[in-house]
mmCIF file of C-alpha atoms in Angstrom:
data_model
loop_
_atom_site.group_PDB
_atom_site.id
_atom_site.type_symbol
_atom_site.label_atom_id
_atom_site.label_comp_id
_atom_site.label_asym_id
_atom_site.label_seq_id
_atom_site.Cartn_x
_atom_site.Cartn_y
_atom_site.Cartn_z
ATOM 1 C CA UNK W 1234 -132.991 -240.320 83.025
ATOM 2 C CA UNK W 1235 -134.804 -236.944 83.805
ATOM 3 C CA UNK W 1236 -137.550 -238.593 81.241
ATOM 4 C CA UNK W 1237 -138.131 -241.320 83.236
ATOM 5 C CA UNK W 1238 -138.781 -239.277 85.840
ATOM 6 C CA UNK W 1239 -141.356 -237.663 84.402
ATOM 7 C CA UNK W 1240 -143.169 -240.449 83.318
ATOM 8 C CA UNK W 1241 -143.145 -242.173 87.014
ATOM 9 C CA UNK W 1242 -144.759 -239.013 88.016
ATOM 10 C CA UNK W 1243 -147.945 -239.620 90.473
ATOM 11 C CA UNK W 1244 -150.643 -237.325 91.606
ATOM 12 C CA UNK W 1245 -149.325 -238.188 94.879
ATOM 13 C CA UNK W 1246 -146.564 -235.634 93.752
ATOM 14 C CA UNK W 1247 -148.614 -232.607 94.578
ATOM 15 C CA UNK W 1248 -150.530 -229.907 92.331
ATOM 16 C CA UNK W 1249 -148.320 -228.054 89.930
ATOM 17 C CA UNK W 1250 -149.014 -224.139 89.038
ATOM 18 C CA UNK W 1251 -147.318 -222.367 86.298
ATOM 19 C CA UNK W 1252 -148.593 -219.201 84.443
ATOM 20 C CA UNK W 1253 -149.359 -219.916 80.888
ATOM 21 C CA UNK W 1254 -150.681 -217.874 77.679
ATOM 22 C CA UNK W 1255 -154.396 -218.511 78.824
ATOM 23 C CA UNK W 1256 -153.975 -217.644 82.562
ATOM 24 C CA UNK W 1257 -153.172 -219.886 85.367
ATOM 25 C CA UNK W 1258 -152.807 -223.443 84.653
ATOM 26 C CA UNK W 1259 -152.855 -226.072 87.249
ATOM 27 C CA UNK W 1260 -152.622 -229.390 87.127
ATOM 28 C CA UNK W 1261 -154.445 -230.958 89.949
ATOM 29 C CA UNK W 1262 -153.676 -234.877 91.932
ATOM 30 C CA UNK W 1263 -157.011 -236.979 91.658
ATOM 31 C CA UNK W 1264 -156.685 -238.980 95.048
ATOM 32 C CA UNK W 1265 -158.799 -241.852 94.063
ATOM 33 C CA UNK W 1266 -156.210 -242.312 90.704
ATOM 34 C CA UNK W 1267 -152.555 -242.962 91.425
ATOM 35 C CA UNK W 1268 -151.704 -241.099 88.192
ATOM 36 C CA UNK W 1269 -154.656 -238.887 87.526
ATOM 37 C CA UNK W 1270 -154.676 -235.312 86.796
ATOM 38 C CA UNK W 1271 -157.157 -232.683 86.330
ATOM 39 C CA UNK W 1272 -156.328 -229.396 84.444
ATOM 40 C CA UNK W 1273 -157.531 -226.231 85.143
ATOM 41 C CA UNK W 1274 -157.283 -222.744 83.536
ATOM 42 C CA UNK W 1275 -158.156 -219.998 85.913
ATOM 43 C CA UNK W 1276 -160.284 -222.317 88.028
ATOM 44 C CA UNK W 1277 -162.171 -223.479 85.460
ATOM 45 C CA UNK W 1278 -161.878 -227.392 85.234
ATOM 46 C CA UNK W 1279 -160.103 -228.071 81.404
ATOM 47 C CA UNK W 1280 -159.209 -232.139 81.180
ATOM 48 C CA UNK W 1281 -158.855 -234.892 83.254
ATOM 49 C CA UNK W 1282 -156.083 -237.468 82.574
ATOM 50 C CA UNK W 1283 -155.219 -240.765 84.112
ATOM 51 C CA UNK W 1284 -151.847 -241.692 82.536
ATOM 52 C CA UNK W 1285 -152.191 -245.457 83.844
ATOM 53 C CA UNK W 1286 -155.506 -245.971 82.215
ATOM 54 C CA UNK W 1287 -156.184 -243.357 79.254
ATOM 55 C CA UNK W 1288 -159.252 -244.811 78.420
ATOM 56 C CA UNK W 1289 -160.528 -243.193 81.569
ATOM 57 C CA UNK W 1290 -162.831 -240.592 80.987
ATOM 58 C CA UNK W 1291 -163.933 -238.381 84.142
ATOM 59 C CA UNK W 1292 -166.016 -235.546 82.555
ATOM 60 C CA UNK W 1293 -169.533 -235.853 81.403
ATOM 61 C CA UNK W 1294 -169.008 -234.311 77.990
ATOM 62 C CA UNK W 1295 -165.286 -236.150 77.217
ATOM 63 C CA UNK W 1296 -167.281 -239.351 77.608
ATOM 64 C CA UNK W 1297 -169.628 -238.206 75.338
ATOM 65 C CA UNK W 1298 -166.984 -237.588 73.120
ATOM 66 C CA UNK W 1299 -165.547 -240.560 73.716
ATOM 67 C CA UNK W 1300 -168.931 -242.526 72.384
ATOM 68 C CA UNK W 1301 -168.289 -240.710 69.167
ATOM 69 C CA UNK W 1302 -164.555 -241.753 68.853
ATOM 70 C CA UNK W 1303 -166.368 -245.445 69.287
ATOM 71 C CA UNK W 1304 -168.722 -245.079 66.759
ATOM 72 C CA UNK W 1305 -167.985 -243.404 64.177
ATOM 73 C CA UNK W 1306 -166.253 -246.635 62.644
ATOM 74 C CA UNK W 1307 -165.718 -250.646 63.547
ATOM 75 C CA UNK W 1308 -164.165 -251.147 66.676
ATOM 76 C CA UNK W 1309 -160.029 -251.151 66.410
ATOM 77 C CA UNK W 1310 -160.160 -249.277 63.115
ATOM 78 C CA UNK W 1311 -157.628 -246.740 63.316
ATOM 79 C CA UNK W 1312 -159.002 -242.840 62.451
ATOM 80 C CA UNK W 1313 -157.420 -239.888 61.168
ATOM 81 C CA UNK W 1314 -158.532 -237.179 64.003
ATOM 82 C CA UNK W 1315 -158.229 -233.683 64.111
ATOM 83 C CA UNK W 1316 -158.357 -231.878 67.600
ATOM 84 C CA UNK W 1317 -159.054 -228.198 67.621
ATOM 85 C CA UNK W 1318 -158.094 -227.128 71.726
ATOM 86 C CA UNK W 1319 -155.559 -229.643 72.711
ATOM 87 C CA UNK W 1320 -155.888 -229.235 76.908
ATOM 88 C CA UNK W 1321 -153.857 -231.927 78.551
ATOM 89 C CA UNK W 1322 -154.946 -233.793 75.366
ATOM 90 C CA UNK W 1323 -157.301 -236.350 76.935
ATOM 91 C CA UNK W 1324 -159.055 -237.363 73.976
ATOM 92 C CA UNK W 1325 -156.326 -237.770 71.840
ATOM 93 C CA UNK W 1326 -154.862 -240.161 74.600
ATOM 94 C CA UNK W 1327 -158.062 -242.221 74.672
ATOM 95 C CA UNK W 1328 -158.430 -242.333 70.688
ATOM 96 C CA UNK W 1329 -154.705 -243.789 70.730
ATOM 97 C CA UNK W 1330 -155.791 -246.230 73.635
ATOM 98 C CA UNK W 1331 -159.085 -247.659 71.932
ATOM 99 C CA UNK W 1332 -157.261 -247.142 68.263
ATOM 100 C CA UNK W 1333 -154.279 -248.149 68.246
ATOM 101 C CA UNK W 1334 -152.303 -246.968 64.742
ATOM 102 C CA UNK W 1335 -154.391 -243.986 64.890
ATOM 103 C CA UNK W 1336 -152.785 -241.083 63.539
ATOM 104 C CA UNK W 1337 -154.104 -237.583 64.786
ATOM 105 C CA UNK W 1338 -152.838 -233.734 64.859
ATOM 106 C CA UNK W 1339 -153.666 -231.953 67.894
ATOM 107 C CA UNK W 1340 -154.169 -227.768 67.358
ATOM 108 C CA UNK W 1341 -153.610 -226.329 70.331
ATOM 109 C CA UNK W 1342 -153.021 -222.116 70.346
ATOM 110 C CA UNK W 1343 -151.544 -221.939 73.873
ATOM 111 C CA UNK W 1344 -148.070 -223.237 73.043
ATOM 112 C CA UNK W 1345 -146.470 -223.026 76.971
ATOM 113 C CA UNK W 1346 -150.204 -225.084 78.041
ATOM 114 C CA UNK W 1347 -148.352 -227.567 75.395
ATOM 115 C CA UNK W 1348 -145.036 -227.443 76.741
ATOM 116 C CA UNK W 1349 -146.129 -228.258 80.564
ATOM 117 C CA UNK W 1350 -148.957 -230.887 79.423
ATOM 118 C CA UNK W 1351 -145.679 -232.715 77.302
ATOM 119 C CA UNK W 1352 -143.509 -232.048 80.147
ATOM 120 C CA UNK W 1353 -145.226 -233.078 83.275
ATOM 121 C CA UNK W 1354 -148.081 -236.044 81.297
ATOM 122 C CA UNK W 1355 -146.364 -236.961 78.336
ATOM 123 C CA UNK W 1356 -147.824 -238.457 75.757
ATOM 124 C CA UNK W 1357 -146.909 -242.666 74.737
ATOM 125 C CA UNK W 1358 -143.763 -242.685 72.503
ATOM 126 C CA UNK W 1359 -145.927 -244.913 70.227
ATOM 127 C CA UNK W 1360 -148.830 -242.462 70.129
ATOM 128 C CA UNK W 1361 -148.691 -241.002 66.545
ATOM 129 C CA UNK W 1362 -149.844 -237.731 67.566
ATOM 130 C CA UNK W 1363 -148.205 -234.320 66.025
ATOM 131 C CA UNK W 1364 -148.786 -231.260 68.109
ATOM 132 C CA UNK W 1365 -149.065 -227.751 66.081
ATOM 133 C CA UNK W 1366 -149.310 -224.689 68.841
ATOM 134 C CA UNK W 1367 -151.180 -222.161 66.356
ATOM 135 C CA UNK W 1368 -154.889 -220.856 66.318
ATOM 136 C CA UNK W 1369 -157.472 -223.834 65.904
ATOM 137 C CA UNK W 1370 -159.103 -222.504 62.737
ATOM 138 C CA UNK W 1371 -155.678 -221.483 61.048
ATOM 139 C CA UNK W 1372 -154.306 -224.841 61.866
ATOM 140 C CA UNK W 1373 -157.289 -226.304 60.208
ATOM 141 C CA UNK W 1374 -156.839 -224.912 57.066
ATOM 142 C CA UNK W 1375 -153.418 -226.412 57.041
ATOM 143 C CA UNK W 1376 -155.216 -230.284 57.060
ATOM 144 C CA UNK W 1377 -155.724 -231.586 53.452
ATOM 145 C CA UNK W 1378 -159.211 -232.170 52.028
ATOM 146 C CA UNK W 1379 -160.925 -235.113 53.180
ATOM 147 C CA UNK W 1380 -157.821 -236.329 55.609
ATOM 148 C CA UNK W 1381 -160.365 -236.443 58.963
ATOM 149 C CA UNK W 1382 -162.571 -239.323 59.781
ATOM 150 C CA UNK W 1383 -163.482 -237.367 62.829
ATOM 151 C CA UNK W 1384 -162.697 -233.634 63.599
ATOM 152 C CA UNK W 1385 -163.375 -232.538 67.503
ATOM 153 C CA UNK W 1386 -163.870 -228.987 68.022
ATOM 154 C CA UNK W 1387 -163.119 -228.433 72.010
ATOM 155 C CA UNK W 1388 -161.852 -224.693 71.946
ATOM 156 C CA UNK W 1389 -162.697 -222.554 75.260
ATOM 157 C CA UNK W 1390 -160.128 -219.058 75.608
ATOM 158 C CA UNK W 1391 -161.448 -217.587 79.337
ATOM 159 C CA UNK W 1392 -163.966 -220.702 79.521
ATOM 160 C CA UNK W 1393 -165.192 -218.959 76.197
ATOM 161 C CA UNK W 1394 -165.510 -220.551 72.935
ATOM 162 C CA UNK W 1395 -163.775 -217.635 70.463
ATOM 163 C CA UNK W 1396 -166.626 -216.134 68.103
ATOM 164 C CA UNK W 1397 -164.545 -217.197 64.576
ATOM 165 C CA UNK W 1398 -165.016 -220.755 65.741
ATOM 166 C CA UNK W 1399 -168.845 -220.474 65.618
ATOM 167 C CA UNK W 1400 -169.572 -219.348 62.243
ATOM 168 C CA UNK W 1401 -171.022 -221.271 58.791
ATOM 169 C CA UNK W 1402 -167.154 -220.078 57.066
ATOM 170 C CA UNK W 1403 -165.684 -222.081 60.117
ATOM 171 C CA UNK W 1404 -167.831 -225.165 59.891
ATOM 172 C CA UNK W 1405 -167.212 -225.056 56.030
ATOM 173 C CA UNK W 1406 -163.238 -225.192 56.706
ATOM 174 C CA UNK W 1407 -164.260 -228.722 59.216
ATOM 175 C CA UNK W 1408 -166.614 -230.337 56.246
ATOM 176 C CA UNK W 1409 -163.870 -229.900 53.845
ATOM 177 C CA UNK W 1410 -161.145 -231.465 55.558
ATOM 178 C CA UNK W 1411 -163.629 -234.078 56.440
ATOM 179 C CA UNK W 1412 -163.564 -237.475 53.919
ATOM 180 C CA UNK W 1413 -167.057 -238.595 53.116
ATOM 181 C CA UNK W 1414 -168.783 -240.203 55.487
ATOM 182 C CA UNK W 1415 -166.871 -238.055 58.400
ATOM 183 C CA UNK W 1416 -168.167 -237.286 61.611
ATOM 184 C CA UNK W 1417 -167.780 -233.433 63.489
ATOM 185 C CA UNK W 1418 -168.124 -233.395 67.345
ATOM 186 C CA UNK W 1419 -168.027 -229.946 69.130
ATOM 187 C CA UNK W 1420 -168.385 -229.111 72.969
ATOM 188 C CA UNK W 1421 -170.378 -226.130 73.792
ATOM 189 C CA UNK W 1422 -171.160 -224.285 76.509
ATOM 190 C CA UNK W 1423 -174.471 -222.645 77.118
ATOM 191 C CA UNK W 1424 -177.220 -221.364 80.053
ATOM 192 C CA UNK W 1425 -180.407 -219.966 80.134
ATOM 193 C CA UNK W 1426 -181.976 -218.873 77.236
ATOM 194 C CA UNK W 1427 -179.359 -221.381 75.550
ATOM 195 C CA UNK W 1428 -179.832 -218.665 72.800
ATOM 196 C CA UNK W 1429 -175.496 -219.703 72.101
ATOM 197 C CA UNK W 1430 -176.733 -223.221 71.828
ATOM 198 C CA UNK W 1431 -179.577 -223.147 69.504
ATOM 199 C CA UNK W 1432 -177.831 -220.626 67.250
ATOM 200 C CA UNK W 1433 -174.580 -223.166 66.948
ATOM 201 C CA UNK W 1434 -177.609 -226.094 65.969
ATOM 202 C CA UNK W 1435 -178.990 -223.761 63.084
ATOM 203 C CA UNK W 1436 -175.261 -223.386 61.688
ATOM 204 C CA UNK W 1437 -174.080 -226.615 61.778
ATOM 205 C CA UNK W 1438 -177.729 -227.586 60.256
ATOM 206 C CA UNK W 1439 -177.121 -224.874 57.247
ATOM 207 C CA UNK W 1440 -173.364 -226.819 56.880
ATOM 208 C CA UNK W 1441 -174.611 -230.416 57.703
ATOM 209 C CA UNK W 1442 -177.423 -232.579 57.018
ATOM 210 C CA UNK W 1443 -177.284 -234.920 59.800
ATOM 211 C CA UNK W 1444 -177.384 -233.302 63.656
ATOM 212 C CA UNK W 1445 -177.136 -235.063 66.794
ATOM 213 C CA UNK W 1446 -177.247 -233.024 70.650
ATOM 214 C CA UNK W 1447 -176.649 -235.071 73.841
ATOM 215 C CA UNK W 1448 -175.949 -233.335 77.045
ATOM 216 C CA UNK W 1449 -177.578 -233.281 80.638
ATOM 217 C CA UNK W 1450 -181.578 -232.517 80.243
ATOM 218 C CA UNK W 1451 -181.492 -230.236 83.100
ATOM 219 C CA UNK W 1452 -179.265 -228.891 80.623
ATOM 220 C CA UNK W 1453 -181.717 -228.685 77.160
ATOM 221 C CA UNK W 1454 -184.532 -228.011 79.323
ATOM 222 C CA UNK W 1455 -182.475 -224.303 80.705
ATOM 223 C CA UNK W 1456 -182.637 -224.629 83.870
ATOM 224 C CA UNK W 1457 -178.690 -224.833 83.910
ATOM 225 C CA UNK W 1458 -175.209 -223.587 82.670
ATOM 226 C CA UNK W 1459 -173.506 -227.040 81.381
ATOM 227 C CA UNK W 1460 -172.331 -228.517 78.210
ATOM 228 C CA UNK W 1461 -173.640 -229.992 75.372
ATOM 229 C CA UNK W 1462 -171.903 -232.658 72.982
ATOM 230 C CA UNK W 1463 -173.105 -231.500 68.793
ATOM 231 C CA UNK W 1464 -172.474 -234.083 66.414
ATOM 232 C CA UNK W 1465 -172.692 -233.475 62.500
ATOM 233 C CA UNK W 1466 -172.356 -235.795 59.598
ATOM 234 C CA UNK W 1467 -173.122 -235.678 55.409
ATOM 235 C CA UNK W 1468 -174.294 -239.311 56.594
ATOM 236 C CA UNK W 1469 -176.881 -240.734 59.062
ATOM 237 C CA UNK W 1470 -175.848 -240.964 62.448
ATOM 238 C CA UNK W 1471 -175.610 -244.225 65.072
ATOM 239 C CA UNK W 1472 -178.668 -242.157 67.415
ATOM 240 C CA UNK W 1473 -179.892 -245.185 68.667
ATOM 241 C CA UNK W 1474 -176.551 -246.759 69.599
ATOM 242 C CA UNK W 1475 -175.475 -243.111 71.134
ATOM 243 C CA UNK W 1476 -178.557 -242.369 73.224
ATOM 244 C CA UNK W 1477 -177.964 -246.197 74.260
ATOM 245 C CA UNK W 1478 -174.850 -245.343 75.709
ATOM 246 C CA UNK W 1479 -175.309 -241.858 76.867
ATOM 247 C CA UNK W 1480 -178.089 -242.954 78.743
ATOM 248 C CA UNK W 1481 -175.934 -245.569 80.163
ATOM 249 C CA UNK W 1482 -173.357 -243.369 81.821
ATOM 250 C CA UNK W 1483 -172.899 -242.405 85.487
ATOM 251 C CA UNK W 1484 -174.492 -238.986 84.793
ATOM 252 C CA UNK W 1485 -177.123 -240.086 82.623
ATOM 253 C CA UNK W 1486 -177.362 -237.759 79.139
ATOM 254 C CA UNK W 1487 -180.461 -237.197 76.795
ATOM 255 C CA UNK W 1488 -179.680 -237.245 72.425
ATOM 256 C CA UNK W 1489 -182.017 -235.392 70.621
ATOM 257 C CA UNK W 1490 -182.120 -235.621 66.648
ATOM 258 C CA UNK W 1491 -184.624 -235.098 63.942
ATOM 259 C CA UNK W 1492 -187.810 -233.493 64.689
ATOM 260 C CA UNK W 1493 -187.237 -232.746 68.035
ATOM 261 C CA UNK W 1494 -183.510 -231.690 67.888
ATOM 262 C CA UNK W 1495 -185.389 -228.857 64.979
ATOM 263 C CA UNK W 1496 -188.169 -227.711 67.480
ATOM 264 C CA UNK W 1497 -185.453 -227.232 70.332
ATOM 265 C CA UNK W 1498 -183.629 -224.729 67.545
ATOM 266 C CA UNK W 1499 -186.500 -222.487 67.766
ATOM 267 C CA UNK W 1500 -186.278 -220.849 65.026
ATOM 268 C CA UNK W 1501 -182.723 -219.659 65.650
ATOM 269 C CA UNK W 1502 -180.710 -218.416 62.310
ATOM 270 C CA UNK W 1503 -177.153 -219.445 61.823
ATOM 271 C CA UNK W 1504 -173.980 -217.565 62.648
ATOM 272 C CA UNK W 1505 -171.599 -216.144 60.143
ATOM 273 C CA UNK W 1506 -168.513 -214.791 60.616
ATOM 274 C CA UNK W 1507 -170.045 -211.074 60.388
ATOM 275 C CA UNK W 1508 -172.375 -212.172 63.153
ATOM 276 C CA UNK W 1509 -170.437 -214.380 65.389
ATOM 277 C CA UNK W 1510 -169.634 -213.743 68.924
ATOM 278 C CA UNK W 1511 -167.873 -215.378 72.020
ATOM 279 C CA UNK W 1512 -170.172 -218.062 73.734
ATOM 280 C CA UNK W 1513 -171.247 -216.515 76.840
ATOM 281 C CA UNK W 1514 -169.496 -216.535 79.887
ATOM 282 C CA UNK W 1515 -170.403 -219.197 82.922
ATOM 283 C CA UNK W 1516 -171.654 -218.068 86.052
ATOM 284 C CA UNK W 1517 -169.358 -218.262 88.892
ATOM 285 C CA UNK W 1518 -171.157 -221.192 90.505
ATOM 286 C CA UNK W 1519 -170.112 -223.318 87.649
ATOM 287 C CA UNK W 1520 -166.950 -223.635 89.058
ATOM 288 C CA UNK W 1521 -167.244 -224.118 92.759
#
């Protein structure tokens, strides 16, 4: 009974606060969604989930990500997804939506953020989604080789991205649990210089062979804190199809590749584990 409760929940219910490992989590009632929720950690928006309609996606950069759950195979093929940050697991929801028979593992370290997102949205009992509350690049080397058709690496501790996620060693760990043919897709974070950015371009290129970047120009062209959507293949990637959509969406996105996505690098040399830091931290006005 109490778990029917829970799932007749509605953002009309009020915001709910509870202290987690990260900081302060609260989960947010979208007004204009009966059933929509937006998570934040320490004021710093995390997810956005409509439990009526999971294939909602609010955020500029889940949408993005969402484009690369579409193409990376035929429509209605189910994938084998890994999910390194978990949040109130809004991708994972939209994979099982748009794929059904999908089977994915979620990796999320915060393990009480897990308990309240399964307590207060819970996932579909059909969803075949397993949950492991560990670190995101220890739970990856749990995943067999080549198990992934698509690994998403959406990992932010104090709105940070931790520095031994943003290393060559770590991106080795994603291309071997990738099959062949296997797509990567990591949100970052990045301002003025975008020195972060550029540097996590150069390491995914000394991994990778094929690189993709969407994200907002104001954006690429540094005149903003924001995110940016990488995407990294050992195969060519659907750029035409991705820039078709991007370009399509309410907040209209730019995808460089190629030449151009090489020029934006500037030069920058990749990361290593020896090397790697935290991505930096946003300004305040991000969040406001």
């Amino acid at each position: 009974m109490a778990r029917n409760k829970q799932r007749d929940r509605t953002a009309t219910a009020g915001p709910v606060v509870q202290t987690v490992d990260g900081g302060l989590a609260e989960l947010i009632p979208d007004r204009e969604r009966p059933r929509g929720w937006t998570l934040l950690i320490d004021g710093a928006p995390q997810s956005h989930v409509d439990l009526d309609d999971p294939a909602h996606l609010s955020f500029e950069y889940q949408r993005r990500l969402g484009h690369i759950v579409d193409l990376v195979a035929p429509p209605n093929r189910p994938l084998q997804v890994v999910h390194l940050g978990g949040g109130a697991f809004t991708l994972a929801r939209y994979v099982a939506a748009t794929r059904p028979r999908s089977t994915q593992q979620i990796v999320e370290l915060d393990g009480s953020l897990v308990q309240l997102v399964r307590r207060e949205l819970p996932l579909d009992s059909g969803a075949r989604i397993r949950v492991r509350s560990t670190d995101a690049r220890a739970g990856l080397g749990k995943v067999q080789d080549g198990w992934a058709d698509l690994v998403v690496a959406d990992v932010f501790s104090g709105a940070r991205t931790p520095a031994h996620l943003t290393s060559t060693e770590f991106l080795g760990e994603v291309r071997r649990v990738l099959r062949p043919g296997g797509f990567y897709a990591a949100n970052l974070a990045d301002g003025p210089p975008l020195a972060h950015l550029r540097g996590q371009i150069a390491t995914a290129a000394a991994v990778f062979p094929e690189l993709a970047l969407t994200a907002d120009p104001t954006v690429l062209r540094g005149r903003r804190f924001g995110n940016a959507v990488l995407l990294a293949s050992d195969v060519p990637l659907p750029v035409a199809e991705l820039t078709r959509r991007v370009a399509g969406d309410p907040h209209a996105g730019r995808v460089e590749h190629g030449r151009a996505l090489a020029d934006f690098t500037g030069g920058a040399t990749p990361v290593t584990d020896a090397s790697a830091k935290p991505s930096p931290v946003p300004p305040a006005s991000v969040f406001r």
